[in-house]
GROMACS .gro file of C-alpha atoms in nm:
model
  150
    1PHE     CA    1  -0.052  -0.967   0.834
    2TYR     CA    2   0.291  -0.843   0.984
    3ARG     CA    3   0.140  -0.669   1.269
    4ASP     CA    4  -0.157  -0.965   1.330
    5PRO     CA    5  -0.010  -1.288   1.171
    6GLN     CA    6  -0.252  -1.503   1.356
    7LEU     CA    7  -0.518  -1.340   1.107
    8LEU     CA    8  -0.355  -1.528   0.809
    9PRO     CA    9  -0.498  -1.881   0.833
   10GLN     CA   10  -0.854  -1.712   0.875
   11PHE     CA   11  -0.817  -1.543   0.543
   12LYS     CA   12  -0.656  -1.820   0.412
   13ALA     CA   13  -0.978  -2.029   0.493
   14ILE     CA   14  -1.189  -1.794   0.286
   15ALA     CA   15  -1.014  -1.742  -0.019
   16GLU     CA   16  -0.686  -1.773  -0.174
   17THR     CA   17  -0.479  -1.538  -0.004
   18VAL     CA   18  -0.109  -1.405  -0.079
   19VAL     CA   19   0.099  -1.172   0.119
   20LEU     CA   20   0.312  -0.966  -0.114
   21PRO     CA   21   0.655  -0.840  -0.016
   22SER     CA   22   0.734  -0.463   0.057
   23THR     CA   23   0.919  -0.280  -0.241
   24ARG     CA   24   1.101  -0.037  -0.028
   25GLY     CA   25   1.407  -0.131  -0.153
   26PHE     CA   26   1.768  -0.006  -0.034
   27LEU     CA   27   1.767   0.227   0.273
   28PHE     CA   28   2.127   0.288   0.303
   29ALA     CA   29   2.076   0.676   0.307
   30GLU     CA   30   1.947   0.686   0.660
   31ASN     CA   31   2.256   0.523   0.781
   32ALA     CA   32   2.461   0.801   0.639
   33PRO     CA   33   2.616   1.085   0.843
   34LYS     CA   34   2.330   1.371   0.849
   35ALA     CA   35   2.520   1.592   0.632
   36LEU     CA   36   2.597   1.323   0.347
   37ARG     CA   37   2.206   1.227   0.319
   38PRO     CA   38   2.113   1.487   0.056
   39LEU     CA   39   2.379   1.352  -0.168
   40VAL     CA   40   2.312   0.994  -0.087
   41ARG     CA   41   1.934   0.983  -0.114
   42PRO     CA   42   1.936   1.045  -0.527
   43PHE     CA   43   2.174   0.764  -0.563
   44GLN     CA   44   1.949   0.558  -0.345
   45ARG     CA   45   1.626   0.627  -0.557
   46MET     CA   46   1.822   0.541  -0.857
   47LEU     CA   47   1.929   0.213  -0.736
   48ASN     CA   48   1.585   0.119  -0.608
   49LEU     CA   49   1.410   0.213  -0.949
   50LEU     CA   50   1.672   0.031  -1.126
   51PHE     CA   51   1.688  -0.287  -0.912
   52VAL     CA   52   1.377  -0.291  -0.715
   53ARG     CA   53   1.101  -0.099  -0.826
   54ILE     CA   54   1.100  -0.173  -1.189
   55PRO     CA   55   1.194  -0.571  -1.157
   56SER     CA   56   0.900  -0.576  -0.875
   57TYR     CA   57   0.652  -0.422  -1.107
   58PHE     CA   58   0.718  -0.692  -1.383
   59ALA     CA   59   0.736  -0.970  -1.151
   60PHE     CA   60   0.397  -0.866  -0.967
   61ARG     CA   61   0.223  -0.807  -1.320
   62ARG     CA   62   0.310  -1.143  -1.401
   63PHE     CA   63   0.209  -1.261  -1.078
   64ALA     CA   64  -0.138  -1.110  -1.096
   65GLN     CA   65  -0.210  -1.218  -1.436
   66ASP     CA   66  -0.119  -1.563  -1.372
   67ARG     CA   67  -0.319  -1.608  -1.074
   68GLN     CA   68  -0.620  -1.411  -1.207
   69ILE     CA   69  -0.611  -1.182  -0.886
   70ALA     CA   70  -0.948  -1.021  -0.861
   71LEU     CA   71  -0.846  -0.769  -0.581
   72ILE     CA   72  -0.574  -0.623  -0.413
   73HIS     CA   73  -0.621  -0.495  -0.052
   74LEU     CA   74  -0.375  -0.235   0.073
   75ASN     CA   75  -0.380  -0.267   0.435
   76ASN     CA   76  -0.295   0.040   0.668
   77GLY     CA   77  -0.335   0.259   0.399
   78PRO     CA   78  -0.236   0.363   0.031
   79SER     CA   79   0.147   0.267   0.056
   80GLU     CA   80   0.229   0.063  -0.279
   81PRO     CA   81   0.242   0.263  -0.587
   82ILE     CA   82   0.364  -0.068  -0.766
   83TRP     CA   83   0.074  -0.248  -0.722
   84THR     CA   84  -0.174   0.017  -0.760
   85LEU     CA   85  -0.004   0.075  -1.121
   86VAL     CA   86  -0.070  -0.276  -1.198
   87ALA     CA   87  -0.404  -0.310  -1.053
   88ASN     CA   88  -0.531  -0.014  -1.270
   89GLN     CA   89  -0.357  -0.136  -1.578
   90LEU     CA   90  -0.498  -0.475  -1.549
   91GLY     CA   91  -0.851  -0.368  -1.422
   92ILE     CA   92  -0.825  -0.533  -1.078
   93LYS     CA   93  -1.010  -0.367  -0.799
   94LEU     CA   94  -0.803  -0.205  -0.542
   95VAL     CA   95  -0.910  -0.141  -0.183
   96ALA     CA   96  -0.697   0.051   0.082
   97HIS     CA   97  -0.772   0.005   0.450
   98LEU     CA   98  -0.706   0.345   0.650
   99ARG     CA   99  -0.652   0.334   1.027
  100GLY     CA  100  -0.456   0.666   1.042
  101ILE     CA  101  -0.436   0.974   0.800
  102PRO     CA  102  -0.137   0.931   0.564
  103THR     CA  103   0.026   1.286   0.418
  104LEU     CA  104  -0.196   1.289   0.118
  105SER     CA  105   0.070   1.393  -0.126
  106GLY     CA  106   0.274   1.228  -0.375
  107SER     CA  107   0.231   0.860  -0.406
  108PRO     CA  108  -0.066   0.833  -0.125
  109ARG     CA  109  -0.286   1.101  -0.304
  110TRP     CA  110  -0.216   0.928  -0.622
  111ILE     CA  111  -0.284   0.591  -0.490
  112CYS     CA  112  -0.620   0.721  -0.310
  113ASP     CA  113  -0.738   0.858  -0.632
  114ARG     CA  114  -0.718   0.514  -0.806
  115CYS     CA  115  -0.851   0.318  -0.509
  116ASP     CA  116  -1.220   0.155  -0.600
  117GLN     CA  117  -1.298   0.162  -0.222
  118ILE     CA  118  -1.114   0.352   0.092
  119ILE     CA  119  -1.235   0.157   0.391
  120CYS     CA  120  -1.178   0.362   0.694
  121VAL     CA  121  -1.166   0.236   1.064
  122SER     CA  122  -1.397   0.520   1.205
  123HIS     CA  123  -1.603   0.808   1.125
  124ALA     CA  124  -1.323   1.026   1.245
  125ILE     CA  125  -1.076   0.886   1.015
  126GLU     CA  126  -1.321   0.936   0.735
  127LYS     CA  127  -1.411   1.306   0.816
  128MET     CA  128  -1.045   1.384   0.848
  129LEU     CA  129  -0.956   1.210   0.524
  130ARG     CA  130  -1.251   1.412   0.342
  131GLN     CA  131  -1.107   1.741   0.515
  132LEU     CA  132  -0.759   1.689   0.370
  133TYR     CA  133  -0.890   1.536   0.031
  134PRO     CA  134  -1.217   1.674  -0.046
  135THR     CA  135  -1.242   1.512  -0.401
  136VAL     CA  136  -1.244   1.160  -0.230
  137SER     CA  137  -1.575   1.017  -0.256
  138HIS     CA  138  -1.533   0.630  -0.241
  139THR     CA  139  -1.484   0.579   0.134
  140ALA     CA  140  -1.710   0.372   0.386
  141THR     CA  141  -1.645   0.319   0.736
  142ILE     CA  142  -1.602  -0.028   0.872
  143TYR     CA  143  -1.514  -0.017   1.250
  144ASP     CA  144  -1.166  -0.172   1.331
  145GLY     CA  145  -1.303  -0.388   1.616
  146ILE     CA  146  -1.085  -0.523   1.894
  147GLU     CA  147  -1.242  -0.852   2.024
  148LEU     CA  148  -1.150  -0.821   2.428
  149PRO     CA  149  -1.118  -1.130   2.648
  150SER     CA  150  -1.460  -1.177   2.869
   0.00000   0.00000   0.00000
């Protein structure tokens, strides 16, 4: 909802809706001089694993169990491996909403494999996804309509 915050009240009126924080972590390597970035990135990854990712995993797992979460919606694509891992371990339905095509290597590919449904905003996005990743079979197209003033 960070791009469309006016939608949040509408979703909250329909069902309990919780916007979960990002688990991106520390991003100080991008501010390092270009020559030092390859040296700084492994340190950044280790800090993120220890101080962001692992605590986030346990906090989200506890949250999902306490609230008896039934569905997790990954808006704007497959982007959060921690939420995906918790959803799969707890048997929670996982839906990703694709507005574009992510690079399907690493985390996004792993997440796509574990989604119960991938919603594409157009047939073109669905076609590109299937061309890049032929094993994806759990897709549907729901047009991403924009209401224009009359």
